[in-house]
Short mmCIF file of C-alpha atoms and ligand atoms in Angstrom, two decimals:
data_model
loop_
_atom_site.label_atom_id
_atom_site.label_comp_id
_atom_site.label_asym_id
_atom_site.label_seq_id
_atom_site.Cartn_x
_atom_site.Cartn_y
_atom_site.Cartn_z
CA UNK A 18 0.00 0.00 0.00
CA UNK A 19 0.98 3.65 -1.10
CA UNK A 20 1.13 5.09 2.57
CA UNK A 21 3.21 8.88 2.86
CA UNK A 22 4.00 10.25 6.13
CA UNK A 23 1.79 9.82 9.26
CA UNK A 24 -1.55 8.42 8.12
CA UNK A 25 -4.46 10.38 10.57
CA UNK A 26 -7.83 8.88 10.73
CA UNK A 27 -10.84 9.19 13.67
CA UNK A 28 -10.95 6.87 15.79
CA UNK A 29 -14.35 5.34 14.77
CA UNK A 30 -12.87 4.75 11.36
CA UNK A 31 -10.74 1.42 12.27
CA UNK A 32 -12.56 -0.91 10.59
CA UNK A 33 -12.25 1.32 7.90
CA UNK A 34 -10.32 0.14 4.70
CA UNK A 35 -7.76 3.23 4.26
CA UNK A 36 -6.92 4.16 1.04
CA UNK A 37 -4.58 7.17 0.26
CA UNK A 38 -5.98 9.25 -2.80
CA UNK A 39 -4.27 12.42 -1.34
CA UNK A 40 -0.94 13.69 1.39
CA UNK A 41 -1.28 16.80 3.00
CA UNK A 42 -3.22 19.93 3.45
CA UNK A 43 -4.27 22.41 1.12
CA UNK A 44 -4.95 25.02 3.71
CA UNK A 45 -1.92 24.26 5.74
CA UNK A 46 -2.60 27.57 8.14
CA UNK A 47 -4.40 26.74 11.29
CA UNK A 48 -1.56 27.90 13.67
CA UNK A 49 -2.15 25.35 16.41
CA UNK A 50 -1.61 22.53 13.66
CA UNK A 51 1.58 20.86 12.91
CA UNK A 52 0.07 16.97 11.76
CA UNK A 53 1.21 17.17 8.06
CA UNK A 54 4.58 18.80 9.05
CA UNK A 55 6.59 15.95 8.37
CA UNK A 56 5.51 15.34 4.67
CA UNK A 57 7.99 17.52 2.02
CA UNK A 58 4.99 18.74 0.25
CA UNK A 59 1.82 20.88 1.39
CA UNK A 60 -0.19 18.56 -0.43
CA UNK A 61 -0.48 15.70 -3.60
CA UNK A 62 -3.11 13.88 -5.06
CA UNK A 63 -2.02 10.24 -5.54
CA UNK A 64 -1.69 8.91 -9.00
CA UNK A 65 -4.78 7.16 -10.02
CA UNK A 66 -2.65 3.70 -10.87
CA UNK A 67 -1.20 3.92 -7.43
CA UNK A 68 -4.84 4.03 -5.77
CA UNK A 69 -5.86 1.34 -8.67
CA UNK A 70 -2.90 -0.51 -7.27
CA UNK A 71 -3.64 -0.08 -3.72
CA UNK A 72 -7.08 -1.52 -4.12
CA UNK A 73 -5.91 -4.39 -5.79
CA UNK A 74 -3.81 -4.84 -3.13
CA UNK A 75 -6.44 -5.09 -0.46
CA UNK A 76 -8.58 -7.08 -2.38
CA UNK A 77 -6.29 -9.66 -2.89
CA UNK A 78 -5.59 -9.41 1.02
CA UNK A 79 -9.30 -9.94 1.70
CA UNK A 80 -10.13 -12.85 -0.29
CA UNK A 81 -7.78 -14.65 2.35
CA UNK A 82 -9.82 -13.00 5.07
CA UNK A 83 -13.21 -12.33 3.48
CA UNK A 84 -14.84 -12.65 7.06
CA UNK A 85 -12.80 -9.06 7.68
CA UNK A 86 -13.96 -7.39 4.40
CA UNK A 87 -14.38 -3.52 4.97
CA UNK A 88 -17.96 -2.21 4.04
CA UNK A 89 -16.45 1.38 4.19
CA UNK A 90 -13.36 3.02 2.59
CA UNK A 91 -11.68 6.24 4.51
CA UNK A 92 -10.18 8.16 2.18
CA UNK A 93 -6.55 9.24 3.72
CA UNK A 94 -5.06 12.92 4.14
CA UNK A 95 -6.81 15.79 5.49
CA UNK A 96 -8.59 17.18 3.03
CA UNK A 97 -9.72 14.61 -0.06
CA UNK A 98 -13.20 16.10 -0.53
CA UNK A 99 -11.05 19.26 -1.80
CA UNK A 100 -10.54 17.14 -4.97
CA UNK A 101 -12.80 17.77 -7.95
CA UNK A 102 -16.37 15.96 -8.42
CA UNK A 103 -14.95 14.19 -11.62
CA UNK A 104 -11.75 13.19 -9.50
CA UNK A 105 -13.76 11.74 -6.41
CA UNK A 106 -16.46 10.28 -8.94
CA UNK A 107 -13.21 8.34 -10.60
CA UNK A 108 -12.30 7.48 -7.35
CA UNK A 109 -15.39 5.94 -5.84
CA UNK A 110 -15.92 3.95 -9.34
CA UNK A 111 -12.68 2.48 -8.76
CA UNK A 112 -13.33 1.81 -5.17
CA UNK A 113 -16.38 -0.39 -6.53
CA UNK A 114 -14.84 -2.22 -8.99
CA UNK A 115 -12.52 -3.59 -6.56
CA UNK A 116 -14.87 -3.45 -3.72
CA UNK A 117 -18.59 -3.91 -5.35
CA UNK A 118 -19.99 -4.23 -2.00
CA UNK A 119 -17.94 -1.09 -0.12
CA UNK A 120 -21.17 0.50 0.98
CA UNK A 121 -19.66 3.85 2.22
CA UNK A 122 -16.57 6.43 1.55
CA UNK A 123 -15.59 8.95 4.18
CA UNK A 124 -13.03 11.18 3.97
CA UNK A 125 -11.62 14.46 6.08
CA UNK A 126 -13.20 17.31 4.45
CA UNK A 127 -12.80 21.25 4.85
CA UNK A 128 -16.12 23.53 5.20
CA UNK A 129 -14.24 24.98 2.12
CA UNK A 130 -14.29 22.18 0.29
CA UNK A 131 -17.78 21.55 0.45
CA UNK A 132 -18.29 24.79 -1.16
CA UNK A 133 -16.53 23.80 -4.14
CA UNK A 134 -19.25 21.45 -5.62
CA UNK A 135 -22.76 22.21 -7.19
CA UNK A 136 -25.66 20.86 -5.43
CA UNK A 137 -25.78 18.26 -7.93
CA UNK A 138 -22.53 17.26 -7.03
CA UNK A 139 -22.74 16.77 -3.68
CA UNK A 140 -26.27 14.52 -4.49
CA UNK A 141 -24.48 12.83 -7.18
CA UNK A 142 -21.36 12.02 -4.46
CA UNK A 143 -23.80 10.93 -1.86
CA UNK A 144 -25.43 8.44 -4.83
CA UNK A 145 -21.67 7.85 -5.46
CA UNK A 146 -21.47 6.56 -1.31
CA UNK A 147 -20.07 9.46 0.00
CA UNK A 148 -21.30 9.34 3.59
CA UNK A 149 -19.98 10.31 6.93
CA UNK A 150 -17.49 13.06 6.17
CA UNK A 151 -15.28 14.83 9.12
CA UNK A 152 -14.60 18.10 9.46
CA UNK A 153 -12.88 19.85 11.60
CA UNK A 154 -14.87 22.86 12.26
CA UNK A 155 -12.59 23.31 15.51
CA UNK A 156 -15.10 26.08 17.20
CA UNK A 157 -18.15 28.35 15.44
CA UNK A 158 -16.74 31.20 17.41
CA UNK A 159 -15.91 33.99 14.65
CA UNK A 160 -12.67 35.77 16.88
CA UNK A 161 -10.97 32.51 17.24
CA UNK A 162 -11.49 31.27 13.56
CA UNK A 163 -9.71 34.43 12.20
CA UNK A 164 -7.31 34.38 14.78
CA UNK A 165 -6.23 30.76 14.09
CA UNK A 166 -6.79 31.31 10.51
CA UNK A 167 -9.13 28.62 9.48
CA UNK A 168 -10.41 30.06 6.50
CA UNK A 169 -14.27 29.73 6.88
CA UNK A 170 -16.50 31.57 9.80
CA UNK A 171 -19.62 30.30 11.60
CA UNK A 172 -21.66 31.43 8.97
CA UNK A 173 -19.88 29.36 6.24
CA UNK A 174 -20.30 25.94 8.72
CA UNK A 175 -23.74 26.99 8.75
CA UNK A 176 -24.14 27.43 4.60
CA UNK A 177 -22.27 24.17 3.75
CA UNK A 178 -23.33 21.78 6.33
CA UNK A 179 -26.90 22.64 5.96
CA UNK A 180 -25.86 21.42 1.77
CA UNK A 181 -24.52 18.42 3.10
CA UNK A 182 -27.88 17.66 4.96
CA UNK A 183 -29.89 18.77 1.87
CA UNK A 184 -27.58 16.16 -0.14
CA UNK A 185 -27.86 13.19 2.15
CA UNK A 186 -24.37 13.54 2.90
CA UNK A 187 -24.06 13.06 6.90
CA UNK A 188 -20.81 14.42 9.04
CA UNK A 189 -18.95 14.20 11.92
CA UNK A 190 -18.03 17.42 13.77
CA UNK A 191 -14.13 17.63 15.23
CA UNK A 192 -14.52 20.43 18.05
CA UNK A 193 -11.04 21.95 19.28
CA UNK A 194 -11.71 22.58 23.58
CA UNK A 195 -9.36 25.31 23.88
CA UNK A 196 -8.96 27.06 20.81
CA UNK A 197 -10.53 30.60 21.94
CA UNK A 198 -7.69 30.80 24.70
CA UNK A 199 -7.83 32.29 27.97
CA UNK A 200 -11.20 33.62 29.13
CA UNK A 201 -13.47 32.42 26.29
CA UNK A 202 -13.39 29.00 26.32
CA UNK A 203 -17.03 28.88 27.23
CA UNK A 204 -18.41 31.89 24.91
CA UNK A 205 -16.66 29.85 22.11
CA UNK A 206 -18.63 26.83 23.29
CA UNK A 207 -22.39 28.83 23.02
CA UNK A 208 -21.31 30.32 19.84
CA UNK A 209 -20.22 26.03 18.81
CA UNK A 210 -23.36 25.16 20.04
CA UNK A 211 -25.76 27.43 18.71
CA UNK A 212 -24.41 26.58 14.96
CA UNK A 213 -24.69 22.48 15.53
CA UNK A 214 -28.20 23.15 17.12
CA UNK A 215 -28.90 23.94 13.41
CA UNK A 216 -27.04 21.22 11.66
CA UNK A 217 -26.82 17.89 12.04
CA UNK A 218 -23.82 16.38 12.92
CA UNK A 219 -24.02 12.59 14.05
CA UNK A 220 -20.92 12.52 16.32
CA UNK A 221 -19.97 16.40 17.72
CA UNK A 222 -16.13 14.54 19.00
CA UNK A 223 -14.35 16.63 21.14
CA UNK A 224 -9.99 17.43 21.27
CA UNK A 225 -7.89 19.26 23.25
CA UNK A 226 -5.51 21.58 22.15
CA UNK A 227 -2.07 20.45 22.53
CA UNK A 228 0.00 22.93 21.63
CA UNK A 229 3.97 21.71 19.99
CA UNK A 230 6.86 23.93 19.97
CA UNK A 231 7.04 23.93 15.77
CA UNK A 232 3.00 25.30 15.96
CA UNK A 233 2.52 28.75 14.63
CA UNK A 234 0.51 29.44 17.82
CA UNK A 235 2.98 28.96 19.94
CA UNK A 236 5.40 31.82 18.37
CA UNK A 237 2.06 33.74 18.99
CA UNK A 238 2.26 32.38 22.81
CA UNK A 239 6.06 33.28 23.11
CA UNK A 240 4.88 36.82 21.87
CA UNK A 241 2.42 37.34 24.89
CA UNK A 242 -0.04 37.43 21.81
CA UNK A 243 -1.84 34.53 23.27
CA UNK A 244 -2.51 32.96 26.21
CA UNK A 245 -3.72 29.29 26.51
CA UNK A 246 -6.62 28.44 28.82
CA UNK A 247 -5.73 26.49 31.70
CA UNK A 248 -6.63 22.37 31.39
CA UNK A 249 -9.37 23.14 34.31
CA UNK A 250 -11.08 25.97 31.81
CA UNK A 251 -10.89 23.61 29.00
CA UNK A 252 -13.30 20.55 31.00
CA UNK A 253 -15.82 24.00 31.64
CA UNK A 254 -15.76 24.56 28.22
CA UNK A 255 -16.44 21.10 27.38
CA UNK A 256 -19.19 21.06 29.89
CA UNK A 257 -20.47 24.00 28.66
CA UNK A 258 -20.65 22.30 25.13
CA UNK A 259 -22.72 19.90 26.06
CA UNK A 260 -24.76 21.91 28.19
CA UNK A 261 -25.81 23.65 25.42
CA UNK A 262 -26.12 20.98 22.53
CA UNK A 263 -29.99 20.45 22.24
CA UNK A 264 -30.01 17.88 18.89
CA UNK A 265 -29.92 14.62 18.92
CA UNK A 266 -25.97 13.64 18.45
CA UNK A 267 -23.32 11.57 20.02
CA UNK A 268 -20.82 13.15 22.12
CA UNK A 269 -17.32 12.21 21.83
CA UNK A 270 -13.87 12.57 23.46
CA UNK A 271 -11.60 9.91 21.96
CA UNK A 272 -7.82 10.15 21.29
CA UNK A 273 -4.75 11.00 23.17
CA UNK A 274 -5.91 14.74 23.39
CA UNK A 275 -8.42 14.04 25.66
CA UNK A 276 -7.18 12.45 29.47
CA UNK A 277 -10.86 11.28 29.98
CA UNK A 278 -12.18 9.31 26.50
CA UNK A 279 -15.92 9.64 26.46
CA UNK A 280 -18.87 8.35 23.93
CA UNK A 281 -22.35 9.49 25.36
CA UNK A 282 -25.46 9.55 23.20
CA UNK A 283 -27.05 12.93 23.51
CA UNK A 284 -30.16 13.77 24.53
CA UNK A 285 -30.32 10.57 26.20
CA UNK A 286 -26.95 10.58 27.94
CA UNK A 287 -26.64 14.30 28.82
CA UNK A 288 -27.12 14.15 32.53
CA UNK A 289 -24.95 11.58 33.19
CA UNK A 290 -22.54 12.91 30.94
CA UNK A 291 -22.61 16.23 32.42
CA UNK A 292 -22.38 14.83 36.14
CA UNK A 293 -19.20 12.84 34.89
CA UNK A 294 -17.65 16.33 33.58
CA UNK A 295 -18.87 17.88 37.04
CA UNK A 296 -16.68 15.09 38.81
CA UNK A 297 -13.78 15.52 36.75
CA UNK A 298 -13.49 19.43 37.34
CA UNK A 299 -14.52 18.51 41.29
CA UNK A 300 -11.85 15.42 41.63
CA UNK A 301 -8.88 16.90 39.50
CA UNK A 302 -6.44 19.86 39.31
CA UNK A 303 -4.42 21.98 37.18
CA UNK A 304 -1.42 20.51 37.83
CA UNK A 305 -2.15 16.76 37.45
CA UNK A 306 -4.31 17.50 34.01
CA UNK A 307 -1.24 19.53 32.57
CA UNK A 308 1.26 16.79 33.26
CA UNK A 309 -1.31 14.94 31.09
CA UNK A 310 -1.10 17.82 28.32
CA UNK A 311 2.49 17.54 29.06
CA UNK A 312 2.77 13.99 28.44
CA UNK A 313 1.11 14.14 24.95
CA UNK A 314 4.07 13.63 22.75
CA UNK A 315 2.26 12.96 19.78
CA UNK A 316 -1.47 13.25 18.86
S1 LIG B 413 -6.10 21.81 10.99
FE1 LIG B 413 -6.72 20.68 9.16
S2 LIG B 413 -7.11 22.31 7.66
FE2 LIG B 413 -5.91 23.25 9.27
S3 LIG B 413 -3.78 23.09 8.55
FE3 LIG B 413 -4.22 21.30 9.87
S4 LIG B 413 -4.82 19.70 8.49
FE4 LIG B 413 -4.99 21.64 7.36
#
């Protein structure tokens, strides 16, 4: 298999045949991120006879295991639904002539890339098995989005989300606890929670900023431009997510980021889920949950 550099994928995409079609990032700006630094390039689409390959490949792995066949392809990188429709239509024919059962194919996906395609497109995509996209909206608080320059503002979640729902497509929300810094942790949560109170999302999954020594943000840190909220702030902004989420959704916190892992189904779960965040800002302090942050070598 054609794998380049670190391969990232959720954590509910293990069973998940992964299949690079892209490296890389074409934004490549946030300033807190640093997980495509160690690729040479900002970003590459594979060559179509190296995904043609790869699938071949697999295939002829799971004939010996056909019990373990994948019924969903993850399309690797962090940005694949950037591509063009003809490109991800090639794709996802080539998936099923290798694969003619692969029911599903999720990738990583920008809110900018979503605004890229036609309608059309995006129904044509979904037909295609498109289905269970994540994106990284990080936060639907305006101030921070500029500030970490993501590209896209609440209102642009809003607009291309609500096209994914109107094409079928469903998505998984990555939420960054921490990213408004210092005092606003929990007016960045309302502002998160008012947007997916309007959308959709079937997992909102909750990180926590880490923040490396080669990150833009922590330059702006150095520079007393920034100041990171403390690990205690983060947990009241978390809580103050899921305080205020109101659709049905699951709520997650998987992945070294997070010193607690959670998976609650919301509305069903939310008391429980919000006494368990209640215990862990009673029961522990700053100093044990930053030798945590601390201890996070690598996401
Ligand atoms: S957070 Fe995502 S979009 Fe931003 S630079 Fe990193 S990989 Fe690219």
């Amino acid at each position: 298999m054609h794998y380049t550099g670190t391969i990232w994928r959720p954590p509910y995409e293990a069973a998940s045949l992964l299949l690079e079609v892209t490296a890389g990032c074409t934004h490549h700006q946030c300033k807190f991120c640093t997980l495509y630094a160690d690729l040479p390039f900002a970003f590459r689409m594979s060559p179509m006879e190296d995904i043609a390959s790869d699938l071949k490949e697999a295939q002829e792995l799971y004939c010996r295991f056909p019990k373990r066949k994948p019924s969903r392809t993850f399309l690797t990188g962090a940005n694949p639904f950037v591509l063009d429709y003809q490109k991800l239509m090639a794709i996802a024919t080539q998936i099923h002539c290798y694969f003619p059962e692969m029911s599903t194919i999720g990738c990583f996906a920008r809110v900018t890339d979503v605004s890229l395609k036609t309608d059309e497109e995006l129904a044509a995509l979904h037909k295609a098995g498109f289905d269970g996209l994540t994106i990284g909206i990080e936060t639907a608080d305006d101030e921070a989005l500029e500030l970490m320059k993501k590209g896209y503002q609440a209102a642009d979640i809003l607009t291309q989300c609500s096209r994914l729902d109107k094409a079928g497509i469903g998505y998984y929300f990555f939420y960054l606890t921490g990213i408004c810094g210092a005092g606003r942790g929990e007016a960045g949560a309302r502002a998160t929670a008012a947007v997916c109170n309007q959308l959709h999302p079937r997992i909102v999954g909750a990180n926590m900023l880490t923040v490396y020594s080669d990150s833009l943000l922590y330059e702006e840190i150095q520079k007393g431009n920034w100041k990171e909220e403390s690990e205690t702030e983060k947990y009241r902004e978390m809580r103050t997510l899921v305080q205020h989420l109101e659709i049905p959704t699951v709520f997650a916190a998987l992945g070294a980021s997070n010193a607690f892992q959670m998976w609650y189904t919301l509305p069903d779960d939310k008391e429980r889920l919000l006494a368990f965040l209640d215990d862990v800002i009673r029961t522990t302090n700053e100093e044990e949950l930053r030798r945590y942050r601390d201890s996070v070598h690598h996401l």
